[in-house]
């Protein structure tokens, strides 16, 4: 129903995972809806894949992941959650995106140094009114996303810096354990 | 579709509003689903009310608000978004909650010094398996929520401290404008 | 010279240490100056002790620490940095504070459930114009500090919530690793 | 004594000011000490200038500021605090830096699009063992600082993302008001 599945419900292996609250905000910023075609670049564990798949019944997620271990984990998590509208694409973006059906939404979780090329390709392939969301933990990724998403055909980029700290028991009380800061940057394709 | 309606789509008046990303996380943490009965305590502008109403088709939101101006604004925002499954209750919690249908979910956005009483009432009235979510911006509210939600019939409280900073233009570049830190604390009713 | 000695210059053992930037802000908020008498409650590794000692030539730090391992570590770090104006008091506050010379400054890094009593004692013993600084990572500590420091003889409490994330290499770039959020609360003794 | 002079002790006009805690951390990261020569680029209100001047008795601060209003304000704040070891240079960096005595420390608070040139000049002029500290609120400034400070003659850059929220009264309690996130990046000149 609502995004933000608890982290411990996913199989994780040794692949880093987008944590529940940042994952929820990413899904929300992507404005997912039924029947959409969604490209996910850098699926990692597949936690975002699963959440996206649950939000687009009648649509399809193309989850691109270069690492074999992570691609397998994404497929496993989709089985675990029974999401049948996911196609895991084991390959490297942007090449692996060529030939996929044009998307309503693109979510970029990892880009292995190809972010500019990936965003430019999405600028051509995104359907009009479509939205791209980029998650960044490196300043260089943030800056590149802002640079390319500030150009046509994208509208004004929006985004947030998010710092989440999770409540944990400490002795007979609580404290907050910090997660690393994340930038979520999004832009619409105009026209 | 997904929570996180942009702030500027709501009528606001002079009532403070929960911003889009914190609102989205609150909705996500509440695990809303169709057909649920939801109590919202301290509706304010009604922005959370509207988002919640969109997530519980077939259910109903009881939006309690003591201030006449805010109650009217909540009703107006519901009209604006065409959410027909909202009952605005102009009154003061916990009294105004007595007699309402027992809820699957409770969302507390404001409590005017009655938080402990409100949570205790919810402990009795929440349906088994139900969830309560408290938003706090004051340390005293946080501490009170943790104290009372650590007692039966509630399970272990979970929660986050969230700091969101929004991307804004600055000259020919960007910077991030900070929103005030918010705690979102939730707990399930056991048994 | 300036506070904020790098973390790795201290001996640490298994005792948790206040990190450099929060340590620097704590020292700054305490407004240390030469010739002051300073009580430090909960010295831990002694990293704050050392920084404080360097700022009060001609004065003296009374570093109270209940745990033997931490008290020894504090003494070792003082030797390492050559700070001769520190008296390590192995004992439990508030009892261990009785009989110490009245302080110009009090810094509370840990209080083992005795914070209210410790602050009240400091309210009596702090010299007029003196300052107390409390570091908190638990909401309960924060709330207690605010409650007691809002009463006479203290003036209006001031404070900050600080979230620091440190730059680290990640692949051929950088990212920011979050430290847990900390509250630094301070108040002056009036009259 | 210690850095972090309260904001309201400075004259401000309409010039934006680095807030007390970020100012204190900037001073700490610069590792100021007596007798140093310090270049400050983009003095703004002069609040960092004053704090730096107090930390380098026997030394001198060259405070470069392009805007006449801000340069005047810097001079006024120096008078207010009686810091006689400051030379206000009304001009634009990097040109205005040419001919100044070689510095032990450089602090960059504002760079008007010339950051790369300024840092490169500092790479040549900084005395061996010297330190440069750059404050950034824009991602583009952060990225540029990281890029140039990752090259010789600078050692590995260090830095922090800092989010400070200040305690404020709210009704009969408190809340925390967020300040915008700031990056403080520093690097030493090797060899």
XYZ file of C-alpha atoms in Angstrom:
764
model
C 0.000 0.000 0.000
C 2.408 2.725 1.176
C 6.144 2.705 0.394
C 8.779 2.126 3.035
C 8.977 -1.632 3.547
C 11.179 -2.356 6.601
C 14.782 -3.091 5.633
C 14.874 -6.482 7.314
C 12.140 -7.883 5.064
C 14.523 -7.911 2.093
C 17.269 -10.391 1.296
C 20.470 -8.358 1.327
C 23.646 -10.354 0.813
C 26.633 -8.018 0.839
C 25.069 -5.462 -1.510
C 24.427 -2.006 0.009
C 20.716 -1.233 0.306
C 18.752 1.992 0.131
C 17.210 2.282 3.608
C 13.429 2.345 4.125
C 12.818 6.058 4.540
C 15.054 7.212 1.710
C 13.549 4.480 -0.434
C 10.059 5.706 0.400
C 10.963 9.300 -0.454
C 12.524 8.181 -3.726
C 9.357 6.316 -4.679
C 7.252 9.328 -3.685
C 9.405 11.762 -5.669
C 9.060 9.507 -8.719
C 5.268 9.924 -8.608
C 4.673 6.322 -9.625
C 1.214 5.265 -10.783
C -0.471 2.184 -12.285
C 0.407 1.145 -15.851
C 3.680 3.074 -15.990
C 6.823 1.820 -17.640
C 9.754 2.416 -15.291
C 13.476 2.143 -15.892
C 15.543 1.545 -12.812
C 19.274 2.017 -13.286
C 21.468 0.311 -10.691
C 18.952 -1.950 -8.947
C 21.370 -3.100 -6.229
C 19.499 -5.347 -3.803
C 16.211 -4.755 -5.595
C 14.570 -3.046 -2.628
C 13.587 -0.017 -4.698
C 12.609 -2.354 -7.535
C 10.123 -4.185 -5.333
C 8.609 -1.004 -3.927
C 8.280 0.474 -7.412
C 6.725 -2.705 -8.791
C 4.048 -2.635 -6.085
C 3.107 0.933 -7.124
C 2.706 0.269 -10.873
C 0.214 -2.574 -11.280
C -0.389 -3.079 -14.987
C 2.983 -1.497 -15.695
C 6.514 -2.836 -15.773
C 9.855 -2.162 -14.094
C 13.034 -2.692 -16.110
C 15.653 -3.158 -13.421
C 19.133 -2.768 -14.896
C 22.059 -4.006 -12.851
C 25.602 -4.692 -13.957
C 26.809 -6.867 -11.086
C 25.713 -10.492 -11.354
C 25.340 -10.897 -7.592
C 23.111 -7.839 -7.308
C 21.043 -8.768 -10.367
C 20.409 -12.202 -8.830
C 19.483 -10.606 -5.504
C 17.037 -8.272 -7.244
C 15.355 -11.249 -8.909
C 15.191 -13.083 -5.583
C 13.635 -10.155 -3.763
C 11.047 -9.840 -6.537
C 10.171 -13.518 -6.057
C 10.019 -13.030 -2.293
C 7.504 -10.186 -2.657
C 5.642 -11.770 -5.576
C 6.178 -8.846 -7.926
C 5.675 -10.280 -11.411
C 5.916 -7.000 -13.316
C 9.701 -6.734 -13.148
C 12.217 -7.526 -15.885
C 15.726 -7.776 -14.461
C 18.239 -6.689 -17.095
C 21.734 -7.908 -16.303
C 23.928 -5.363 -18.065
C 25.513 -1.962 -17.953
C 23.738 1.343 -18.505
C 23.412 3.217 -20.783
C 23.955 0.361 -23.283
C 21.575 -1.989 -21.490
C 18.795 0.594 -21.751
C 18.830 0.703 -25.547
C 15.835 -1.060 -27.014
C 13.757 -1.030 -23.838
C 10.233 0.420 -24.152
C 10.203 4.176 -23.591
C 9.614 4.972 -19.915
C 7.226 7.181 -17.971
C 9.666 7.185 -15.095
C 13.398 6.645 -14.607
C 15.006 5.994 -11.230
C 18.791 6.088 -11.019
C 20.286 4.471 -7.945
C 23.754 3.783 -9.335
C 25.489 4.819 -12.503
C 29.131 3.663 -12.405
C 30.568 6.807 -13.916
C 28.063 6.990 -16.767
C 25.523 9.328 -15.193
C 25.771 12.105 -17.781
C 25.277 9.664 -20.653
C 22.427 7.926 -18.858
C 20.589 11.171 -18.132
C 21.062 12.386 -21.711
C 19.652 9.125 -23.045
C 16.703 9.468 -20.661
C 16.184 13.015 -21.927
C 15.564 11.507 -25.354
C 13.638 8.422 -24.293
C 11.461 9.625 -21.410
C 7.865 10.053 -22.526
C 6.603 13.660 -22.430
C 5.607 14.546 -18.873
C 7.921 11.828 -17.617
C 10.049 12.131 -14.503
C 13.614 11.113 -13.657
C 14.860 10.699 -10.084
C 18.539 10.404 -9.218
C 19.822 9.305 -5.811
C 23.322 10.487 -4.989
C 25.640 9.966 -2.067
C 28.708 11.470 -3.747
C 29.104 15.200 -4.320
C 30.330 14.479 -7.851
C 27.124 12.586 -8.667
C 25.010 15.369 -7.205
C 26.812 18.018 -9.206
C 26.630 16.058 -12.451
C 22.923 15.386 -11.966
C 22.253 19.078 -11.347
C 24.324 20.089 -14.372
C 22.635 17.781 -16.853
C 19.116 18.037 -15.417
C 19.336 21.850 -15.667
C 19.430 21.552 -19.472
C 16.560 20.912 -21.910
C 14.466 18.844 -22.263
C 14.246 18.824 -18.485
C 12.284 21.363 -16.468
C 13.717 22.984 -13.343
C 15.260 20.298 -11.152
C 13.911 19.807 -7.661
C 15.450 17.887 -4.863
C 16.320 17.376 -1.270
C 19.218 16.589 0.970
C 17.903 14.028 3.444
C 19.441 13.015 6.743
C 17.627 10.271 8.576
C 18.618 8.947 12.001
C 16.826 5.874 13.267
C 15.579 5.374 16.820
C 17.461 2.635 18.665
C 17.485 1.330 22.203
C 20.464 2.483 24.267
C 20.560 1.124 27.783
C 17.150 1.762 29.290
C 16.479 4.632 26.881
C 16.864 5.514 23.228
C 19.225 7.328 20.934
C 19.290 8.063 17.212
C 21.670 6.286 14.859
C 22.547 8.350 11.812
C 22.317 7.102 8.257
C 24.557 8.737 5.696
C 23.178 11.834 3.970
C 21.556 11.287 0.580
C 20.515 13.648 -2.166
C 17.358 12.910 -4.122
C 17.217 15.007 -7.290
C 14.369 14.891 -9.787
C 13.265 16.630 -12.952
C 10.421 16.352 -15.381
C 10.732 16.059 -19.129
C 8.948 19.001 -20.602
C 6.915 19.249 -23.804
C -0.677 7.433 -6.457
C 2.323 8.133 -4.228
C 2.355 10.450 -1.197
C 4.209 13.738 -1.195
C 1.933 16.256 -2.921
C 3.865 19.492 -3.522
C 3.290 22.063 -0.763
C 2.051 24.763 -3.111
C -0.934 22.692 -4.242
C -2.595 23.145 -0.845
C -4.452 26.169 0.493
C -2.477 27.285 3.524
C -3.705 30.469 5.171
C -1.529 31.238 8.178
C -1.582 27.697 9.561
C 1.792 25.904 9.652
C 1.939 22.948 7.239
C 3.784 19.666 7.332
C 6.132 19.850 4.330
C 5.891 17.355 1.462
C 8.717 14.986 2.326
C 7.954 14.728 6.030
C 4.287 14.326 5.133
C 5.153 11.506 2.754
C 7.251 9.738 5.376
C 4.480 10.115 7.940
C 1.979 8.548 5.547
C 4.442 5.756 4.762
C 5.167 5.057 8.432
C 1.403 4.835 9.082
C 1.146 1.957 6.566
C -2.200 3.168 5.256
C -4.324 0.838 3.134
C -7.813 0.789 1.606
C -10.839 0.524 3.887
C -9.045 1.666 7.025
C -10.548 3.917 9.654
C -8.009 6.621 10.510
C -7.992 9.157 13.321
C -5.968 12.247 12.662
C -5.326 14.413 15.706
C -4.418 18.019 14.954
C -5.231 18.267 11.258
C -3.768 21.742 10.822
C -4.019 22.716 7.152
C -5.371 19.323 6.192
C -2.401 18.427 4.005
C -1.828 15.136 5.834
C -5.601 14.602 5.878
C -5.787 14.807 2.092
C -2.821 12.499 1.540
C -4.219 9.979 3.997
C -7.680 10.117 2.432
C -6.210 9.319 -0.986
C -4.561 6.183 0.465
C -7.670 4.720 2.132
C -10.379 4.417 -0.507
C -13.370 2.727 1.063
C -12.182 3.902 4.485
C -12.606 7.135 6.382
C -10.420 9.803 7.974
C -11.656 11.511 11.124
C -9.695 14.751 11.155
C -9.863 16.372 14.581
C -8.853 19.992 14.851
C -9.514 22.423 17.673
C -8.891 25.713 15.891
C -11.821 26.915 13.796
C -9.581 28.453 11.116
C -7.595 25.247 10.693
C -10.701 23.036 10.698
C -12.179 25.191 7.923
C -8.912 25.009 5.970
C -8.866 21.230 6.288
C -12.389 21.049 4.898
C -11.436 23.368 2.031
C -8.365 21.340 1.101
C -10.486 18.179 1.099
C -12.904 19.855 -1.317
C -9.992 21.046 -3.455
C -8.650 17.501 -3.791
C -12.098 15.881 -3.996
C -11.527 13.595 -1.013
C -15.027 12.597 0.119
C -13.969 10.114 2.788
C -13.031 12.705 5.402
C -15.053 13.790 8.415
C -13.677 17.003 9.891
C -14.302 17.062 13.647
C -14.032 20.565 15.073
C -13.076 19.892 18.669
C -10.332 19.141 21.114
C -8.653 15.781 21.610
C -8.960 13.536 23.504
C -12.603 14.489 24.190
C -13.431 14.914 20.517
C -12.244 11.367 19.833
C -14.783 9.738 22.151
C -17.531 8.025 20.226
C -15.656 7.863 16.915
C -15.441 4.404 15.274
C -12.406 2.471 16.510
C -9.409 3.147 14.232
C -6.909 1.002 12.360
C -4.523 3.939 12.336
C -3.941 7.073 14.372
C -1.824 9.991 13.203
C -0.975 12.700 15.716
C 0.226 15.958 14.228
C -0.617 18.216 17.147
C -1.790 17.541 20.667
C -1.942 20.831 22.617
C -0.507 19.400 25.806
C -2.757 16.326 25.862
C -0.430 13.869 24.165
C -0.190 11.383 27.032
C -3.987 11.218 27.396
C -4.458 10.950 23.647
C -1.977 8.104 23.307
C -3.482 6.243 26.265
C -6.935 6.554 24.730
C -5.564 5.271 21.438
C -4.015 2.349 23.316
C -7.524 1.339 24.288
C -9.303 2.181 21.049
C -6.830 1.158 18.340
C -7.887 -2.097 16.703
C -5.481 -5.004 17.282
C -2.596 -4.726 14.857
C -3.256 -1.009 14.561
C -0.537 1.623 14.289
C -0.092 5.064 15.809
C 2.279 7.678 14.367
C 3.281 10.815 16.252
C 5.053 13.773 14.652
C 7.047 15.909 17.044
C 9.067 19.080 16.697
C 9.493 19.680 20.432
C 11.799 17.581 22.602
C 9.060 17.399 25.245
C 6.634 15.871 22.743
C 9.261 13.385 21.577
C 10.053 12.314 25.107
C 6.407 11.963 26.093
C 5.647 9.920 22.973
C 8.580 7.599 23.690
C 7.557 7.220 27.334
C 3.942 6.312 26.699
C 4.526 4.269 23.529
C 7.086 2.148 25.412
C 4.271 0.779 27.616
C 1.680 -1.905 26.818
C -0.378 -2.343 24.752
C 2.154 -0.905 22.327
C 5.012 -2.896 20.842
C 8.547 -1.502 20.648
C 8.419 2.034 19.269
C 10.249 2.817 16.067
C 11.061 6.169 14.665
C 13.312 8.578 12.902
C 14.777 12.004 13.230
C 14.457 13.578 9.774
C 16.260 16.608 8.455
C 15.271 17.666 4.975
C 16.852 20.536 3.068
C 15.236 21.560 -0.194
C 17.131 22.439 -3.380
C 16.771 26.104 -4.332
C 18.289 28.346 -6.974
C 21.006 30.642 -5.671
C 22.474 32.967 -8.262
C 23.406 30.816 -11.233
C 23.659 27.693 -9.082
C 21.840 25.947 -6.271
C 21.937 25.621 -2.515
C 19.901 23.710 0.047
C 17.422 25.426 2.341
C 16.951 23.577 5.621
C 13.584 22.650 7.057
C 13.349 22.239 10.795
C 14.141 18.772 12.169
C 11.144 16.523 12.840
C 10.758 13.283 14.764
C 8.357 10.670 13.455
C 7.642 8.045 16.123
C 5.378 5.059 15.603
C 4.250 1.968 17.451
C 1.896 -0.901 16.826
C -0.836 -2.066 19.153
C -0.076 -5.634 20.039
C -2.441 -8.512 20.716
C 45.649 26.784 19.683
C 42.150 26.004 18.411
C 39.947 23.129 19.628
C 39.182 20.100 17.452
C 42.194 17.796 17.781
C 41.855 14.952 15.225
C 40.258 11.836 16.726
C 43.147 9.563 15.828
C 45.605 11.492 17.987
C 43.931 10.177 21.141
C 44.268 6.778 22.756
C 40.797 5.281 22.660
C 40.535 1.702 23.906
C 36.928 0.562 23.725
C 35.498 3.723 25.291
C 33.231 5.801 23.029
C 34.766 9.168 22.159
C 33.251 12.564 21.416
C 34.293 13.240 17.813
C 36.474 16.231 16.883
C 33.851 18.651 15.604
C 31.310 18.063 18.357
C 34.162 18.252 20.852
C 35.260 21.569 19.390
C 31.732 22.978 19.565
C 31.370 21.801 23.158
C 34.593 23.555 24.117
C 33.474 26.688 22.288
C 30.033 26.690 23.936
C 31.730 26.383 27.342
C 33.588 29.685 26.708
C 36.720 28.419 28.406
C 39.434 30.885 29.372
C 42.720 30.899 31.284
C 42.670 30.371 35.063
C 39.218 28.811 35.169
C 38.258 25.908 37.390
C 36.354 23.375 35.299
C 34.368 20.330 36.355
C 34.015 17.668 33.718
C 31.437 14.997 34.505
C 31.858 11.745 32.583
C 35.306 12.185 31.096
C 35.164 9.018 28.961
C 38.349 8.814 26.880
C 39.533 12.180 28.122
C 39.446 13.815 24.715
C 37.300 16.693 25.958
C 39.445 16.810 29.096
C 42.599 17.357 27.063
C 41.040 20.028 24.861
C 39.642 21.829 27.888
C 42.956 21.644 29.733
C 44.728 23.290 26.800
C 42.273 26.203 26.947
C 42.624 26.973 30.669
C 46.321 27.534 31.393
C 46.645 28.536 35.011
C 43.352 26.817 35.764
C 42.426 23.232 36.521
C 40.144 20.536 35.126
C 38.534 18.102 37.551
C 37.682 15.147 35.326
C 35.213 12.852 37.074
C 34.772 9.379 35.660
C 33.160 6.363 37.298
C 34.572 3.590 35.106
C 38.123 2.563 36.005
C 39.084 1.833 32.388
C 37.894 5.254 31.223
C 39.494 7.082 34.159
C 42.808 5.405 33.305
C 42.417 6.312 29.652
C 41.737 9.931 30.567
C 44.920 10.015 32.631
C 46.883 8.449 29.760
C 45.608 10.938 27.210
C 46.516 13.785 29.545
C 50.059 12.392 29.775
C 50.174 11.987 25.989
C 49.277 15.650 25.464
C 51.298 16.915 28.420
C 48.350 18.578 30.140
C 49.417 18.954 33.760
C 46.416 20.945 34.964
C 44.042 17.970 35.152
C 42.937 16.080 38.251
C 41.293 12.800 37.328
C 38.676 11.906 39.945
C 37.745 8.235 39.819
C 34.220 8.241 41.215
C 30.574 8.762 40.586
C 28.829 12.126 40.210
C 27.254 13.892 41.983
C 28.975 12.418 45.086
C 32.442 12.691 43.574
C 31.914 16.413 42.973
C 31.406 17.256 46.640
C 34.383 19.033 48.096
C 35.901 20.067 44.750
C 36.719 23.773 44.374
C 33.735 25.717 43.039
C 33.851 25.842 39.227
C 33.636 28.582 36.631
C 32.554 25.993 34.095
C 30.910 22.574 34.142
C 30.889 20.193 31.182
C 28.664 17.124 31.384
C 29.475 14.382 28.902
C 27.872 11.495 30.765
C 25.700 11.319 33.841
C 24.549 7.705 34.391
C 21.021 8.582 35.369
C 21.989 11.335 37.808
C 21.719 14.318 35.500
C 19.028 16.173 37.433
C 20.967 15.860 40.686
C 24.213 16.829 38.994
C 22.719 19.930 37.405
C 21.056 20.977 40.668
C 24.363 20.634 42.495
C 26.051 22.706 39.789
C 23.319 25.318 40.196
C 24.505 25.729 43.773
C 28.246 25.397 43.197
C 28.836 27.211 39.909
C 30.422 30.598 40.498
C 28.228 33.566 39.507
C 28.466 34.092 35.739
C 29.506 30.470 35.362
C 28.377 28.243 32.492
C 27.262 24.622 32.305
C 27.289 22.628 29.051
C 25.525 19.288 28.678
C 26.055 16.929 25.753
C 23.182 14.553 25.077
C 22.598 11.760 22.624
C 19.428 10.448 24.281
C 16.115 12.285 24.092
C 15.604 11.635 27.802
C 18.875 13.382 28.635
C 17.988 16.305 26.395
C 14.591 16.709 27.985
C 15.927 16.470 31.518
C 18.658 19.018 30.772
C 16.102 21.437 29.323
C 13.766 20.954 32.270
C 16.331 21.589 34.985
C 18.290 24.286 33.133
C 15.045 26.237 32.613
C 14.805 26.818 36.375
C 16.704 29.314 38.552
C 19.541 29.971 39.110
C 20.113 29.322 35.416
C 19.383 31.855 32.699
C 17.605 30.923 29.497
C 19.150 27.741 28.097
C 20.707 27.833 24.663
C 21.683 24.932 22.537
C 22.009 23.187 19.225
C 21.237 19.926 17.552
C 24.354 19.084 15.535
C 24.666 16.586 12.725
C 28.137 16.173 11.323
C 29.019 13.930 8.401
C 32.684 13.423 7.611
C 34.208 13.423 4.139
C 35.565 10.013 3.133
C 37.010 8.539 -0.027
C 34.586 6.313 -1.939
C 36.035 4.750 -5.041
C 37.638 7.556 -7.031
C 35.416 10.158 -5.368
C 34.079 11.098 -1.962
C 31.006 10.658 0.141
C 29.954 11.783 3.616
C 29.768 9.380 6.538
C 27.241 10.455 9.149
C 27.987 10.732 12.841
C 25.098 10.326 15.232
C 23.178 13.502 16.084
C 24.170 15.230 19.311
C 22.540 17.938 21.368
C 24.720 20.523 23.072
C 22.745 22.456 25.692
C 24.181 25.223 27.826
C 23.052 27.735 30.386
C 24.650 30.419 32.507
C 24.288 30.803 36.233
C 22.751 34.164 36.862
C 23.322 36.660 39.643
C 39.122 32.810 24.498
C 37.177 30.195 22.529
C 35.629 30.752 19.081
C 31.885 31.026 18.577
C 30.969 34.621 19.489
C 27.157 34.942 19.604
C 25.705 36.222 16.313
C 23.958 39.190 17.886
C 27.230 40.715 19.075
C 28.198 41.596 15.504
C 26.959 44.450 13.372
C 25.253 42.815 10.406
C 23.549 45.209 7.996
C 22.027 43.226 5.143
C 25.092 41.049 4.538
C 24.617 37.316 5.220
C 26.660 36.103 8.187
C 28.278 32.783 9.012
C 26.452 31.617 12.148
C 28.305 31.078 15.444
C 28.700 27.298 15.417
C 29.770 26.996 11.788
C 32.077 29.944 12.344
C 33.608 28.221 15.348
C 34.135 24.997 13.400
C 35.700 26.911 10.538
C 38.144 28.592 12.909
C 38.923 25.235 14.533
C 39.487 23.499 11.198
C 41.887 26.285 10.204
C 44.071 25.474 13.236
C 44.864 29.116 13.857
C 47.724 30.027 16.187
C 49.599 33.152 17.302
C 51.811 34.976 14.795
C 50.209 33.487 11.714
C 49.537 35.375 8.529
C 45.985 34.610 7.390
C 44.232 35.392 4.131
C 40.488 35.549 4.345
C 38.714 35.569 0.993
C 35.174 36.953 1.068
C 35.028 38.503 4.511
C 31.303 39.330 4.352
C 30.232 40.825 7.687
C 33.666 40.264 9.176
C 32.459 37.839 11.826
C 35.006 35.196 10.805
C 37.598 37.961 10.468
C 37.118 39.029 14.071
C 37.229 35.485 15.422
C 40.357 34.728 13.414
C 42.036 37.950 14.525
C 41.466 37.040 18.173
C 43.224 33.710 17.603
C 46.389 35.060 15.953
C 47.894 37.657 18.292
C 51.163 38.827 16.787
C 49.909 37.806 13.372
C 47.734 39.495 10.779
C 44.492 38.837 8.919
C 44.174 40.099 5.357
C 40.419 40.259 4.859
C 39.585 40.554 1.174
C 36.082 41.634 0.256
C 34.808 42.911 -3.074
C 31.584 44.565 -1.961
C 32.064 48.033 -0.491
C 29.221 47.622 2.012
C 30.650 44.348 3.320
C 34.218 45.670 3.437
C 32.997 48.616 5.505
C 31.057 46.298 7.802
C 34.134 44.131 8.287
C 36.137 47.190 9.299
C 33.388 48.283 11.688
C 33.180 44.891 13.371
C 36.951 44.886 13.803
C 36.699 48.268 15.512
C 33.834 47.016 17.675
C 35.912 44.082 18.905
C 39.173 46.027 19.067
C 41.050 43.696 16.714
C 43.973 45.745 15.453
C 45.696 42.977 13.497
C 43.350 43.079 10.509
C 43.960 44.661 7.124
C 40.727 44.990 5.166
C 41.472 44.738 1.438
C 38.629 46.121 -0.642
C 39.018 44.236 -3.900
C 38.338 41.058 -5.824
C 40.170 37.753 -5.394
C 42.373 36.365 -6.788
C 43.757 39.727 -8.060
C 43.482 41.387 -4.659
C 45.615 38.648 -3.116
C 48.642 39.327 -5.299
C 51.400 41.027 -3.373
C 50.074 40.130 0.087
C 52.573 38.418 2.428
C 52.540 34.642 1.981
C 50.025 33.072 4.378
C 50.123 30.278 6.924
C 46.380 29.925 6.608
C 43.726 30.717 3.998
C 40.023 30.841 4.754
C 37.616 31.092 1.825
C 34.097 32.186 2.708
C 33.080 33.503 -0.696
C 34.703 33.338 -4.094
C 32.322 34.834 -6.711
C 33.030 32.229 -9.347
C 36.822 32.374 -9.004
C 37.300 29.507 -6.563
C 39.495 27.340 -8.786
C 41.844 30.262 -9.518
C 41.907 31.289 -5.878
C 42.764 27.792 -4.664
C 45.467 27.390 -7.313
C 47.022 30.683 -6.274
C 46.910 29.561 -2.643
C 48.581 26.324 -3.678
C 51.540 28.425 -4.798
C 51.518 31.010 -2.023
C 50.632 29.018 1.090
C 53.690 28.456 3.248
C 54.747 24.794 3.570
C 52.579 23.102 6.189
C 49.916 25.737 5.620
C 46.191 25.007 5.612
C 43.312 26.197 3.451
C 39.676 25.993 4.566
C 36.777 26.493 2.177
C 33.171 27.001 3.312
C 30.567 26.036 0.732
C 26.801 26.192 0.638
C 26.480 25.393 -3.065
C 27.107 21.917 -4.471
C 29.119 23.472 -7.302
C 31.467 25.130 -4.818
C 31.843 21.907 -2.876
C 32.658 19.933 -5.990
C 35.148 22.482 -7.279
C 36.879 22.650 -3.904
C 37.174 18.865 -3.781
C 38.480 18.720 -7.351
C 41.221 21.308 -6.929
C 42.179 20.392 -3.362
C 42.660 16.765 -4.459
C 45.612 17.831 -6.615
C 49.197 18.655 -5.572
C 50.501 20.528 -3.675
C 47.605 19.760 -1.362
C 47.409 16.666 0.817
C 44.241 14.594 1.105
C 41.293 16.918 1.673
C 39.257 16.527 4.821
C 35.901 17.989 5.569
C 32.467 17.842 7.016
C 28.873 18.452 6.123
C 27.406 20.291 9.106
C 23.767 20.761 9.945
C 23.084 22.873 12.996
C 19.632 23.566 14.418
C 19.357 26.102 17.193
C 17.203 25.731 20.305
C 14.316 28.227 20.415
C 11.348 28.772 22.671
C 8.055 27.519 21.216
C 5.052 28.166 23.410
C 5.932 26.853 26.859
C 8.557 24.487 25.446
C 11.340 24.419 22.877
C 11.970 23.362 19.314
C 14.973 23.438 17.015
C 15.249 25.899 14.144
C 17.385 24.589 11.304
C 20.236 26.502 9.739
C 21.116 25.691 6.160
C 23.631 22.864 5.643
C 27.241 23.930 5.130
C 30.293 22.092 3.920
C 33.656 22.886 5.484
C 36.490 21.478 3.377
C 40.150 21.805 4.250
C 43.516 20.652 2.994
C 47.121 21.116 3.946
C 49.898 22.215 1.663
C 52.447 19.479 1.640
C 56.223 19.644 1.376
